[in-house]
XYZ file of C-alpha atoms in Angstrom:
210
model
C -50.759 41.079 -6.403
C -49.132 40.762 -2.965
C -51.724 38.178 -1.974
C -50.993 36.132 -5.115
C -47.261 36.271 -4.376
C -47.824 35.072 -0.821
C -49.989 32.194 -2.059
C -47.292 31.221 -4.561
C -44.640 31.272 -1.818
C -46.822 29.036 0.357
C -47.524 26.593 -2.480
C -43.929 26.576 -3.816
C -41.853 27.058 -0.650
C -38.204 27.844 -1.342
C -34.999 27.364 0.602
C -31.290 27.429 -0.182
C -28.366 25.350 1.030
C -24.635 24.856 1.060
C -23.202 21.359 1.367
C -19.746 19.916 2.030
C -18.614 16.320 2.298
C -15.982 13.751 1.508
C -16.337 10.860 -0.901
C -14.772 7.839 -2.561
C -14.799 7.276 -6.328
C -13.958 4.280 -8.499
C -13.538 4.450 -12.270
C -13.325 1.962 -15.107
C -13.297 2.230 -18.906
C -11.144 3.367 -21.810
C -8.711 5.352 -19.648
C -7.529 2.078 -18.108
C -6.188 0.660 -21.386
C -5.857 3.431 -23.991
C -2.846 5.428 -25.188
C -3.557 8.378 -27.497
C -1.359 8.831 -30.574
C -1.301 12.461 -31.743
C 0.873 14.877 -33.721
C 2.501 17.946 -32.214
C 2.614 21.327 -33.949
C 5.812 20.256 -35.800
C 4.098 17.073 -37.062
C 6.071 14.806 -34.724
C 4.495 11.721 -33.113
C 3.437 12.079 -29.485
C 1.918 9.501 -27.123
C -0.430 10.621 -24.351
C -0.731 8.068 -21.551
C -3.744 7.978 -19.261
C -3.410 8.018 -15.448
C -4.361 4.816 -13.640
C -7.079 6.405 -11.517
C -8.343 3.411 -9.554
C -9.845 4.521 -6.245
C -9.930 8.250 -5.505
C -10.906 10.175 -2.388
C -12.207 13.660 -3.022
C -14.118 16.524 -1.412
C -17.660 17.120 -2.621
C -18.995 20.703 -2.550
C -22.523 21.785 -3.507
C -24.716 24.874 -3.442
C -28.366 24.784 -4.408
C -32.000 25.709 -4.046
C -35.045 23.702 -2.993
C -38.393 24.558 -4.570
C -41.148 22.452 -3.014
C -39.975 18.822 -3.518
C -37.435 19.701 -6.231
C -33.740 20.537 -5.818
C -31.496 22.302 -8.335
C -27.795 22.354 -7.420
C -24.298 23.161 -8.684
C -21.657 20.627 -7.653
C -17.844 20.675 -7.617
C -15.371 17.868 -6.847
C -11.576 17.925 -6.873
C -8.998 15.146 -6.610
C -5.212 15.249 -6.563
C -2.702 12.461 -5.966
C 0.085 10.454 -7.563
C -0.765 7.837 -10.186
C 0.946 5.394 -12.509
C 0.460 5.740 -16.259
C -1.635 3.012 -17.912
C 0.182 0.956 -20.586
C 3.529 2.577 -19.733
C 6.503 0.392 -18.811
C 7.797 2.807 -16.153
C 5.918 2.305 -12.874
C 6.931 5.650 -11.389
C 4.210 7.747 -9.831
C 3.282 11.075 -11.422
C 1.225 13.974 -10.101
C -2.339 13.864 -11.393
C -5.400 15.949 -10.642
C -9.033 15.859 -11.670
C -11.848 18.340 -11.185
C -15.502 18.171 -12.117
C -18.184 20.880 -12.193
C -21.808 20.097 -12.875
C -25.503 20.870 -12.497
C -27.853 18.395 -10.786
C -31.641 18.116 -10.527
C -33.431 15.850 -8.065
C -36.963 15.121 -6.896
C -37.245 14.471 -3.161
C -39.561 11.608 -2.280
C -41.365 11.829 1.082
C -41.151 15.640 1.090
C -41.643 17.395 3.541
C -40.771 14.638 6.051
C -37.531 14.684 8.065
C -36.261 11.732 6.009
C -36.293 12.278 2.221
C -34.919 10.307 -0.728
C -33.731 12.308 -3.734
C -33.624 10.817 -7.248
C -32.484 12.644 -10.365
C -29.731 13.332 -12.836
C -27.003 15.731 -13.781
C -24.642 17.060 -16.429
C -21.007 17.923 -15.743
C -17.665 18.905 -17.284
C -14.467 17.120 -16.218
C -10.761 17.805 -16.673
C -7.850 15.455 -15.854
C -4.255 16.727 -15.952
C -1.229 14.452 -15.430
C 2.456 15.299 -15.132
C 4.840 13.894 -17.800
C 2.073 11.895 -19.496
C 2.751 13.156 -23.062
C 5.954 11.676 -24.500
C 7.702 11.924 -27.840
C 9.867 9.280 -29.535
C 12.997 10.625 -27.804
C 11.517 10.190 -24.317
C 10.951 13.877 -23.682
C 7.841 14.351 -21.552
C 5.364 17.100 -20.703
C 2.084 17.308 -18.850
C -1.150 16.641 -20.712
C -4.871 17.064 -20.107
C -7.984 15.260 -21.252
C -11.310 17.075 -21.264
C -14.871 15.863 -21.496
C -18.458 15.823 -20.281
C -20.771 13.392 -18.539
C -24.336 12.527 -17.706
C -25.052 11.251 -14.209
C -27.623 9.336 -12.220
C -27.948 10.936 -8.785
C -29.452 9.520 -5.589
C -29.266 10.878 -2.072
C -30.841 10.648 1.348
C -31.517 13.742 3.441
C -32.094 13.436 7.169
C -33.040 16.664 8.958
C -31.494 16.912 12.432
C -33.027 20.393 12.576
C -34.640 22.634 9.934
C -31.145 23.949 9.134
C -28.735 21.015 9.669
C -29.068 17.992 7.379
C -27.122 14.754 6.897
C -26.970 13.985 3.158
C -25.264 10.769 1.950
C -24.992 10.801 -1.861
C -24.464 8.166 -4.566
C -23.737 9.009 -8.218
C -22.862 7.149 -11.413
C -21.176 9.269 -14.108
C -21.018 8.202 -17.751
C -18.093 10.306 -18.994
C -16.946 10.869 -22.576
C -13.560 12.538 -23.090
C -13.424 14.235 -26.481
C -10.360 16.507 -26.310
C -6.715 16.241 -25.292
C -4.229 19.041 -24.724
C -0.470 19.371 -24.300
C 1.650 22.475 -24.832
C 3.316 21.016 -27.917
C 0.094 19.742 -29.523
C -2.428 22.424 -28.594
C -6.046 21.212 -28.398
C -6.675 17.884 -30.147
C -9.945 16.104 -30.923
C -10.128 12.539 -29.606
C -11.764 10.134 -32.070
C -13.365 7.905 -31.053
C -14.260 9.399 -27.687
C -12.822 7.807 -24.559
C -15.638 6.499 -22.356
C -15.159 6.156 -18.611
C -17.591 5.276 -15.815
C -17.145 6.881 -12.401
C -18.998 5.487 -9.372
C -19.020 7.966 -6.493
C -20.335 7.922 -2.939
C -20.004 10.628 -0.302
C -21.103 11.551 3.200
C -22.062 15.230 3.327
C -23.695 17.759 5.608
C -26.006 20.530 4.443
C -26.805 23.865 5.997
C -30.212 25.018 4.773
C -31.554 28.555 5.057
């Protein structure tokens, strides 16, 4: 039994890693030109305006495991800044933040060389919250959130400086569908049809593998 386990470990070598980097994201889609019309809990009309996201800089954090030429990872990104509201006449800037958590799977071409190219996909959940983006007919405002999921195409390059330290530039394309909206006065609302948004993301990261 111990011999079989050792053979399996040799044939399917495993390692683990933590990764941190900084990236730039660009988004385009329904959030750039859509205003949601919903009812609050008292049946009053409420408009939820979307943040004008444009270009975003954000940290990119990942933990994962390598099994032979395959990598399975959990990824987290977070962005916070001030943004205008799309389709809103007031050009003031409001606090907005976005976070994304997902699972990614890649196959590493050229394994086990010092230079490897990873290709794969992922699934993630995203949440965007913006200050004073939900407004009633009297001009009273409150913060609102939109919530959704995405599928992603993932590509990266891994260059091993040593067996432990790795440079890992990453490129991802997220196809995001936002299907829920939330404000304190509306509670959770279904969004129909879904709001579709594409996020294009690139980052320079470093891995520590053990």
